[in-house]
């Protein structure tokens, strides 16, 4: 049987019941379950304000748009980011009229704070930090740099649902944290996400901006008459970025199992490490001290990665690559050559199968084949 990289594990009966509730109530859109998941996520994570979105990508764009307009940043002002990420992270910087500037990664495959320092210019306004695979890397150092320099820190926590650092859920200390609940992330729906601002005022503004800038409260407060429901104010140009109740229904079910699923992912990681450690041809990614990772990914580094990947496919093992250095893409090619560690990692990283259907026996089999293959291709 094929062993795939990711397979979302939906608790189907519970999901169907939760979706049925929406259909029976005749309420599938904004409100109802979206409010429930926002409260449930804040209760779970300890992050005080949570707003449910149609994706993490929307959230990253929204966050950058909000800070840019609030703080009066100019077009072309700079945001430091990582080249080793899903393109959403960097596209949304461009979509906000800002310029992504790439900082190199360290051994954790997250931004290296020392390289970040060297990329700061008078036009640097913000940093978007990605906790790759659920690992926090040297996030605290990056946070300290941002605080010292008055730069905004946005945490792209697409892989970090359930990641804790020193016992506390990640994201509380960033200026904005954005999660992804996309189908192959570790809190699966189909497409949705969550944006969390520690600041109540920004949370309130975000809620208007994700629904085209509409503020329903203005009139309902003064009139509180059903007849005036249509009489809302549109306060600024917004987007259609809010989540819906069907996705929220799925998220509420997945959230119940998040800690249990993440614990199993950590177990898989422990087994992988047990079987792979000590092999000089297979590089393991160090976990940050104090980080209890969601373990969205288990990555290794190997030489001749593409050949290794193809050879694994012959045993019906289907790993993935997270990620190709974004400066290899035409959109970001102008920045090629500035981040040698990311460039090297881009050629070496391999994400091994990581989902609830992978067994200890699978891990042993995958590790065995991987070791055979890397030594064969070396030898
Ligand atoms: C998946 C992912 C995103 C985008 O998430 P969506 O919810 O699909 O928009 C952003 N950043 C990273 C690092 C991701 O892995």
Short mmCIF file of C-alpha atoms and ligand atoms in Angstrom, two decimals:
data_model
loop_
_atom_site.label_atom_id
_atom_site.label_comp_id
_atom_site.label_asym_id
_atom_site.label_seq_id
_atom_site.Cartn_x
_atom_site.Cartn_y
_atom_site.Cartn_z
CA UNK A 1 0.00 0.00 0.00
CA UNK A 2 1.22 3.45 -0.90
CA UNK A 3 2.45 5.65 1.94
CA UNK A 4 1.58 9.24 1.10
CA UNK A 5 2.98 12.44 2.54
CA UNK A 6 -0.32 13.78 3.91
CA UNK A 7 -3.80 12.34 4.27
CA UNK A 8 -6.30 14.46 6.18
CA UNK A 9 -8.00 12.48 8.90
CA UNK A 10 -11.62 13.62 9.09
CA UNK A 11 -13.90 12.26 11.79
CA UNK A 12 -16.58 11.81 9.18
CA UNK A 13 -19.66 11.08 11.29
CA UNK A 14 -19.00 14.03 13.58
CA UNK A 15 -18.27 16.28 10.61
CA UNK A 16 -21.49 15.24 8.88
CA UNK A 17 -23.50 15.93 12.05
CA UNK A 18 -21.94 19.37 12.40
CA UNK A 19 -22.58 20.23 8.74
CA UNK A 20 -26.14 18.88 9.00
CA UNK A 21 -26.74 21.29 11.87
CA UNK A 22 -25.85 24.19 9.56
CA UNK A 23 -28.05 22.91 6.76
CA UNK A 24 -31.03 22.27 9.03
CA UNK A 25 -30.70 25.69 10.56
CA UNK A 26 -30.37 27.18 7.09
CA UNK A 27 -27.20 28.99 8.13
CA UNK A 28 -24.04 28.14 6.21
CA UNK A 29 -22.35 31.53 6.04
CA UNK A 30 -20.78 34.04 8.40
CA UNK A 31 -22.08 33.83 11.99
CA UNK A 32 -23.37 30.76 13.88
CA UNK A 33 -20.51 28.20 13.64
CA UNK A 34 -17.92 30.88 12.73
CA UNK A 35 -18.56 32.52 16.10
CA UNK A 36 -18.33 29.13 17.82
CA UNK A 37 -14.95 28.30 16.28
CA UNK A 38 -13.60 31.77 17.11
CA UNK A 39 -14.46 31.28 20.75
CA UNK A 40 -13.24 27.68 20.77
CA UNK A 41 -9.92 28.71 19.20
CA UNK A 42 -9.35 31.49 21.72
CA UNK A 43 -10.21 29.13 24.58
CA UNK A 44 -7.86 26.50 23.18
CA UNK A 45 -4.91 28.72 22.25
CA UNK A 46 -5.21 31.39 24.92
CA UNK A 47 -4.96 34.04 22.16
CA UNK A 48 -7.50 36.67 23.21
CA UNK A 49 -9.02 37.56 19.81
CA UNK A 50 -9.58 35.09 16.99
CA UNK A 51 -11.29 35.83 13.70
CA UNK A 52 -12.18 33.00 11.32
CA UNK A 53 -11.14 33.41 7.67
CA UNK A 54 -11.48 31.68 4.34
CA UNK A 55 -7.70 31.01 4.32
CA UNK A 56 -4.36 31.80 5.86
CA UNK A 57 -3.37 33.57 2.63
CA UNK A 58 -6.26 36.02 3.09
CA UNK A 59 -5.13 36.58 6.65
CA UNK A 60 -1.54 37.40 5.74
CA UNK A 61 -2.72 39.89 3.11
CA UNK A 62 -5.21 41.39 5.53
CA UNK A 63 -2.60 41.79 8.27
CA UNK A 64 -0.09 43.53 6.00
CA UNK A 65 -2.78 45.73 4.45
CA UNK A 66 -3.99 46.73 7.92
CA UNK A 67 -0.55 47.61 9.30
CA UNK A 68 0.39 49.44 6.11
CA UNK A 69 -2.70 51.65 6.12
CA UNK A 70 -2.73 52.14 9.90
CA UNK A 71 0.93 53.11 10.10
CA UNK A 72 1.11 54.97 6.80
CA UNK A 73 3.80 52.81 5.22
CA UNK A 74 4.70 53.80 1.66
CA UNK A 75 4.44 51.60 -1.39
CA UNK A 76 7.66 49.67 -1.75
CA UNK A 77 8.51 49.73 1.95
CA UNK A 78 10.24 46.53 2.97
CA UNK A 79 9.10 43.41 4.78
CA UNK A 80 11.70 40.82 5.69
CA UNK A 81 10.63 37.27 4.97
CA UNK A 82 11.99 33.80 4.28
CA UNK A 83 12.59 32.36 0.83
CA UNK A 84 11.88 28.86 2.19
CA UNK A 85 8.10 28.96 2.45
CA UNK A 86 4.87 28.47 0.57
CA UNK A 87 4.53 31.37 -1.87
CA UNK A 88 1.52 32.79 0.03
CA UNK A 89 3.90 34.29 2.58
CA UNK A 90 5.71 36.35 -0.05
CA UNK A 91 2.87 36.92 -2.52
CA UNK A 92 0.83 38.68 0.16
CA UNK A 93 3.72 41.10 0.81
CA UNK A 94 3.70 42.02 -2.89
CA UNK A 95 -0.11 42.15 -2.96
CA UNK A 96 0.04 44.76 -0.20
CA UNK A 97 2.28 46.97 -2.31
CA UNK A 98 5.28 46.16 -0.11
CA UNK A 99 8.65 44.67 -1.07
CA UNK A 100 9.75 41.28 0.25
CA UNK A 101 13.39 41.23 1.32
CA UNK A 102 14.75 37.78 2.02
CA UNK A 103 16.65 36.79 5.14
CA UNK A 104 18.47 33.47 5.11
CA UNK A 105 17.47 30.48 7.21
CA UNK A 106 19.48 28.67 9.88
CA UNK A 107 19.62 24.94 10.68
CA UNK A 108 15.99 25.04 11.88
CA UNK A 109 15.03 26.16 8.33
CA UNK A 110 13.43 29.25 9.90
CA UNK A 111 14.76 32.83 9.58
CA UNK A 112 18.26 33.30 10.99
CA UNK A 113 18.13 36.38 13.26
CA UNK A 114 21.76 37.23 12.49
CA UNK A 115 21.10 37.36 8.78
CA UNK A 116 17.87 39.26 9.43
CA UNK A 117 19.88 41.99 11.18
CA UNK A 118 22.02 42.39 8.07
CA UNK A 119 18.93 42.82 5.85
CA UNK A 120 17.39 45.71 7.82
CA UNK A 121 17.35 49.06 5.98
CA UNK A 122 15.74 52.42 6.80
CA UNK A 123 12.69 51.20 4.85
CA UNK A 124 12.20 47.94 6.79
CA UNK A 125 8.76 48.01 8.43
CA UNK A 126 7.97 44.42 9.33
CA UNK A 127 9.05 40.79 9.49
CA UNK A 128 6.92 37.82 8.48
CA UNK A 129 8.21 34.79 10.37
CA UNK A 130 7.31 31.23 9.32
CA UNK A 131 7.54 28.44 11.90
CA UNK A 132 8.45 25.78 9.37
CA UNK A 133 6.88 22.41 10.06
CA UNK A 134 5.73 23.64 13.48
CA UNK A 135 9.25 24.41 14.72
CA UNK A 136 9.62 27.83 16.37
CA UNK A 137 13.32 28.10 15.46
CA UNK A 138 14.84 31.31 16.87
CA UNK A 139 11.50 33.11 16.95
CA UNK A 140 12.17 34.75 20.33
CA UNK A 141 15.31 36.43 19.02
CA UNK A 142 13.45 37.70 15.98
CA UNK A 143 10.71 39.01 18.26
CA UNK A 144 13.30 40.84 20.37
CA UNK A 145 14.84 42.44 17.27
CA UNK A 146 11.41 43.59 16.09
CA UNK A 147 10.56 45.06 19.50
CA UNK A 148 13.91 46.89 19.77
CA UNK A 149 13.57 48.41 16.30
CA UNK A 150 9.85 49.15 16.30
CA UNK A 151 9.22 46.70 13.46
CA UNK A 152 5.93 44.81 13.18
CA UNK A 153 6.09 41.02 13.56
CA UNK A 154 3.57 38.87 11.72
CA UNK A 155 3.76 35.15 12.48
CA UNK A 156 2.76 32.89 9.58
CA UNK A 157 1.66 30.01 11.80
CA UNK A 158 0.26 27.92 8.95
CA UNK A 159 2.09 24.88 10.36
CA UNK A 160 1.75 25.78 14.03
CA UNK A 161 -1.76 24.92 15.21
CA UNK A 162 -1.05 23.41 18.62
CA UNK A 163 2.65 24.31 18.77
CA UNK A 164 3.64 25.37 22.29
CA UNK A 165 6.79 27.17 23.31
CA UNK A 166 7.75 26.98 26.99
CA UNK A 167 4.30 25.59 27.72
CA UNK A 168 2.33 28.36 26.03
CA UNK A 169 0.61 28.23 22.64
CA UNK A 170 2.58 30.16 20.01
CA UNK A 171 1.45 33.46 18.65
CA UNK A 172 0.42 35.45 21.72
CA UNK A 173 3.43 37.77 21.55
CA UNK A 174 3.41 38.58 17.80
CA UNK A 175 1.59 41.65 16.46
CA UNK A 176 -0.52 39.28 14.41
CA UNK A 177 -0.59 35.50 14.08
CA UNK A 178 -2.25 33.70 11.18
CA UNK A 179 -3.12 29.99 11.15
CA UNK A 180 -4.13 27.77 8.24
CA UNK A 181 -6.86 25.15 8.47
CA UNK A 182 -6.41 24.07 4.87
CA UNK A 183 -7.09 20.40 4.07
CA UNK A 184 -3.51 19.14 4.38
CA UNK A 185 -2.55 21.23 7.42
CA UNK A 186 -2.69 19.65 10.85
CA UNK A 187 -6.12 21.10 11.73
CA UNK A 188 -7.88 20.15 8.53
CA UNK A 189 -11.06 21.63 7.01
CA UNK A 190 -11.17 22.25 3.26
CA UNK A 191 -10.01 25.86 3.17
CA UNK A 192 -10.04 28.20 6.13
CA UNK A 193 -7.78 29.95 8.61
CA UNK A 194 -7.69 32.11 11.72
CA UNK A 195 -6.24 35.57 12.30
CA UNK A 196 -5.33 36.58 15.85
CA UNK A 197 -4.43 40.11 16.91
CA UNK A 198 -3.59 40.69 20.57
CA UNK A 199 -5.03 44.18 20.10
CA UNK A 200 -8.83 44.46 20.44
CA UNK A 201 -9.07 47.47 18.15
CA UNK A 202 -7.25 45.71 15.32
CA UNK A 203 -9.43 42.64 15.79
CA UNK A 204 -12.50 44.84 15.43
CA UNK A 205 -11.16 46.46 12.28
CA UNK A 206 -10.22 43.06 10.84
CA UNK A 207 -13.81 41.87 11.32
CA UNK A 208 -15.10 44.73 9.20
CA UNK A 209 -12.41 44.38 6.55
CA UNK A 210 -13.08 40.66 6.01
CA UNK A 211 -16.67 41.55 5.09
CA UNK A 212 -16.07 44.30 2.53
CA UNK A 213 -15.69 46.99 5.21
CA UNK A 214 -19.30 46.66 6.30
CA UNK A 215 -20.14 47.70 9.84
CA UNK A 216 -23.51 46.30 10.78
CA UNK A 217 -23.21 47.61 14.33
CA UNK A 218 -23.56 51.30 13.52
CA UNK A 219 -27.28 51.20 12.80
CA UNK A 220 -28.29 48.15 14.76
CA UNK A 221 -27.02 49.92 17.88
CA UNK A 222 -28.91 53.14 17.36
CA UNK A 223 -32.04 51.75 15.73
CA UNK A 224 -32.19 48.13 16.92
CA UNK A 225 -35.05 47.68 14.50
CA UNK A 226 -35.32 44.73 12.13
CA UNK A 227 -36.63 47.12 9.50
CA UNK A 228 -33.26 48.87 9.34
CA UNK A 229 -31.14 45.75 8.76
CA UNK A 230 -30.12 46.98 5.32
CA UNK A 231 -29.03 50.29 6.75
CA UNK A 232 -25.39 49.49 7.50
CA UNK A 233 -22.33 51.67 7.13
CA UNK A 234 -19.37 50.85 4.86
CA UNK A 235 -16.44 52.41 6.60
CA UNK A 236 -13.53 51.54 4.34
CA UNK A 237 -12.64 49.42 1.34
CA UNK A 238 -12.60 45.82 2.54
CA UNK A 239 -12.28 42.27 1.22
CA UNK A 240 -14.37 39.10 1.15
CA UNK A 241 -12.10 37.13 3.44
CA UNK A 242 -14.34 35.87 6.27
CA UNK A 243 -14.89 32.15 6.84
CA UNK A 244 -18.22 30.30 6.66
CA UNK A 245 -20.17 27.98 8.94
CA UNK A 246 -19.56 24.81 6.92
CA UNK A 247 -15.78 25.24 7.25
CA UNK A 248 -16.22 26.23 10.90
CA UNK A 249 -18.22 23.05 11.50
CA UNK A 250 -15.28 20.99 10.19
CA UNK A 251 -12.78 23.07 12.18
CA UNK A 252 -14.73 22.57 15.42
CA UNK A 253 -14.53 18.80 14.99
CA UNK A 254 -10.83 18.85 13.98
CA UNK A 255 -9.96 21.11 16.91
CA UNK A 256 -11.27 18.51 19.36
CA UNK A 257 -8.64 16.07 18.07
CA UNK A 258 -5.77 18.53 17.51
CA UNK A 259 -3.75 17.76 20.64
CA UNK A 260 -4.23 14.02 20.23
CA UNK A 261 -3.23 14.17 16.55
CA UNK A 262 -0.19 16.36 17.27
CA UNK A 263 0.92 13.98 20.02
CA UNK A 264 0.83 11.18 17.46
CA UNK A 265 2.81 13.31 15.00
CA UNK A 266 5.45 13.83 17.69
CA UNK A 267 5.47 10.08 18.26
CA UNK A 268 6.06 9.52 14.53
CA UNK A 269 8.90 12.07 14.64
CA UNK A 270 10.47 10.28 17.59
CA UNK A 271 10.33 6.99 15.69
CA UNK A 272 11.81 8.57 12.56
CA UNK A 273 14.64 10.08 14.62
CA UNK A 274 15.28 6.80 16.38
CA UNK A 275 15.71 4.97 13.08
CA UNK A 276 17.60 7.71 11.21
CA UNK A 277 19.92 9.28 13.75
CA UNK A 278 23.60 8.55 13.50
CA UNK A 279 23.50 8.20 9.71
CA UNK A 280 25.92 10.81 8.36
CA UNK A 281 24.13 10.87 4.99
CA UNK A 282 20.81 11.93 6.52
CA UNK A 283 20.56 15.35 8.13
CA UNK A 284 17.95 15.86 10.84
CA UNK A 285 16.42 19.28 11.58
CA UNK A 286 17.09 20.45 15.16
CA UNK A 287 14.01 21.39 17.19
CA UNK A 288 14.18 24.68 19.09
CA UNK A 289 14.65 24.29 22.86
CA UNK A 290 11.32 24.56 24.69
CA UNK A 291 9.33 23.96 21.50
CA UNK A 292 6.60 21.34 21.60
CA UNK A 293 5.99 21.27 17.86
CA UNK A 294 2.76 20.46 16.08
CA UNK A 295 5.06 18.40 13.87
CA UNK A 296 3.20 19.35 10.74
CA UNK A 297 6.33 18.12 8.92
CA UNK A 298 9.14 15.70 9.49
CA UNK A 299 11.97 16.87 7.24
CA UNK A 300 15.38 15.40 6.54
CA UNK A 301 18.22 16.65 4.35
CA UNK A 302 19.91 14.42 1.80
CA UNK A 303 22.25 14.87 -1.14
CA UNK A 304 20.76 14.24 -4.58
CA UNK A 305 17.31 14.74 -3.14
CA UNK A 306 15.42 14.41 -6.44
CA UNK A 307 16.91 10.99 -7.17
CA UNK A 308 16.27 9.87 -3.58
CA UNK A 309 12.66 10.98 -3.89
CA UNK A 310 12.19 9.05 -7.15
CA UNK A 311 13.81 5.96 -5.65
CA UNK A 312 11.45 6.13 -2.65
CA UNK A 313 8.51 6.38 -5.06
CA UNK A 314 9.49 2.97 -6.41
CA UNK A 315 8.68 1.56 -2.97
CA UNK A 316 5.36 3.46 -3.05
CA UNK A 317 6.65 5.95 -0.53
CA UNK A 318 5.61 9.45 -1.59
CA UNK A 319 7.43 12.20 0.33
CA UNK A 320 7.19 15.94 -0.38
CA UNK A 321 9.43 19.00 -0.57
CA UNK A 322 8.93 22.02 1.73
CA UNK A 323 9.92 24.20 0.06
CA UNK A 324 11.55 25.23 -3.13
CA UNK A 325 13.55 28.41 -2.49
CA UNK A 326 11.10 31.09 -3.65
CA UNK A 327 13.89 32.98 -5.44
CA UNK A 328 13.97 30.07 -7.90
CA UNK A 329 10.55 31.29 -9.14
CA UNK A 330 10.36 33.96 -11.81
CA UNK A 331 8.40 36.33 -9.55
CA UNK A 332 11.24 36.45 -6.99
CA UNK A 333 14.24 35.65 -9.19
CA UNK A 334 15.65 39.17 -8.85
CA UNK A 335 16.55 38.23 -5.26
CA UNK A 336 18.38 35.00 -6.13
CA UNK A 337 21.78 34.44 -4.53
CA UNK A 338 21.14 36.37 -1.31
CA UNK A 339 20.29 33.37 0.87
CA UNK A 340 22.79 30.54 0.32
CA UNK A 341 21.52 28.37 3.20
CA UNK A 342 17.96 28.45 1.87
CA UNK A 343 19.22 27.69 -1.62
CA UNK A 344 21.12 24.64 -0.35
CA UNK A 345 18.20 23.48 1.79
CA UNK A 346 15.91 23.82 -1.21
CA UNK A 347 17.96 21.15 -2.98
CA UNK A 348 18.22 18.85 0.04
CA UNK A 349 14.99 18.84 2.04
CA UNK A 350 12.59 15.95 1.94
CA UNK A 351 9.37 15.72 3.99
CA UNK A 352 8.60 12.16 5.06
CA UNK A 353 5.03 10.84 5.37
CA UNK A 354 3.34 12.40 8.40
CA UNK A 355 -0.31 11.66 9.13
CA UNK A 356 -2.55 9.62 11.39
CA UNK A 357 -2.46 6.61 9.05
CA UNK A 358 1.33 6.15 9.27
CA UNK A 359 2.31 3.31 11.62
CA UNK A 360 5.51 2.53 13.51
CA UNK A 361 6.07 -0.26 11.02
CA UNK A 362 5.72 2.21 8.13
CA UNK A 363 8.29 4.48 9.76
CA UNK A 364 10.72 1.60 10.12
CA UNK A 365 10.17 0.62 6.47
CA UNK A 366 10.58 4.21 5.23
CA UNK A 367 13.73 4.74 7.31
CA UNK A 368 15.23 1.47 6.09
CA UNK A 369 14.56 2.25 2.43
CA UNK A 370 15.80 5.82 2.82
CA UNK A 371 19.08 4.63 4.32
CA UNK A 372 19.54 2.01 1.61
CA UNK A 373 18.87 4.56 -1.12
CA UNK A 374 21.14 7.34 0.16
CA UNK A 375 24.02 4.92 0.53
CA UNK A 376 23.35 3.34 -2.84
CA UNK A 377 23.36 6.74 -4.56
CA UNK A 378 26.47 7.74 -2.63
CA UNK A 379 28.31 4.55 -3.29
C1 LIG B 1 -0.36 26.49 3.58
C2 LIG B 1 0.47 27.66 3.87
C3 LIG B 1 0.00 28.96 3.68
C4 LIG B 1 -1.33 29.25 3.06
O1 LIG B 1 -2.41 28.69 3.76
P1 LIG B 1 -3.85 28.69 3.09
O2 LIG B 1 -4.77 28.49 4.24
O3 LIG B 1 -3.87 27.54 2.11
O4 LIG B 1 -4.07 29.98 2.42
C5 LIG B 1 0.81 30.01 4.05
N1 LIG B 1 2.04 29.83 4.55
C6 LIG B 1 2.54 28.59 4.72
C7 LIG B 1 3.90 28.43 5.32
C8 LIG B 1 1.78 27.47 4.37
O5 LIG B 1 2.28 26.24 4.51
#
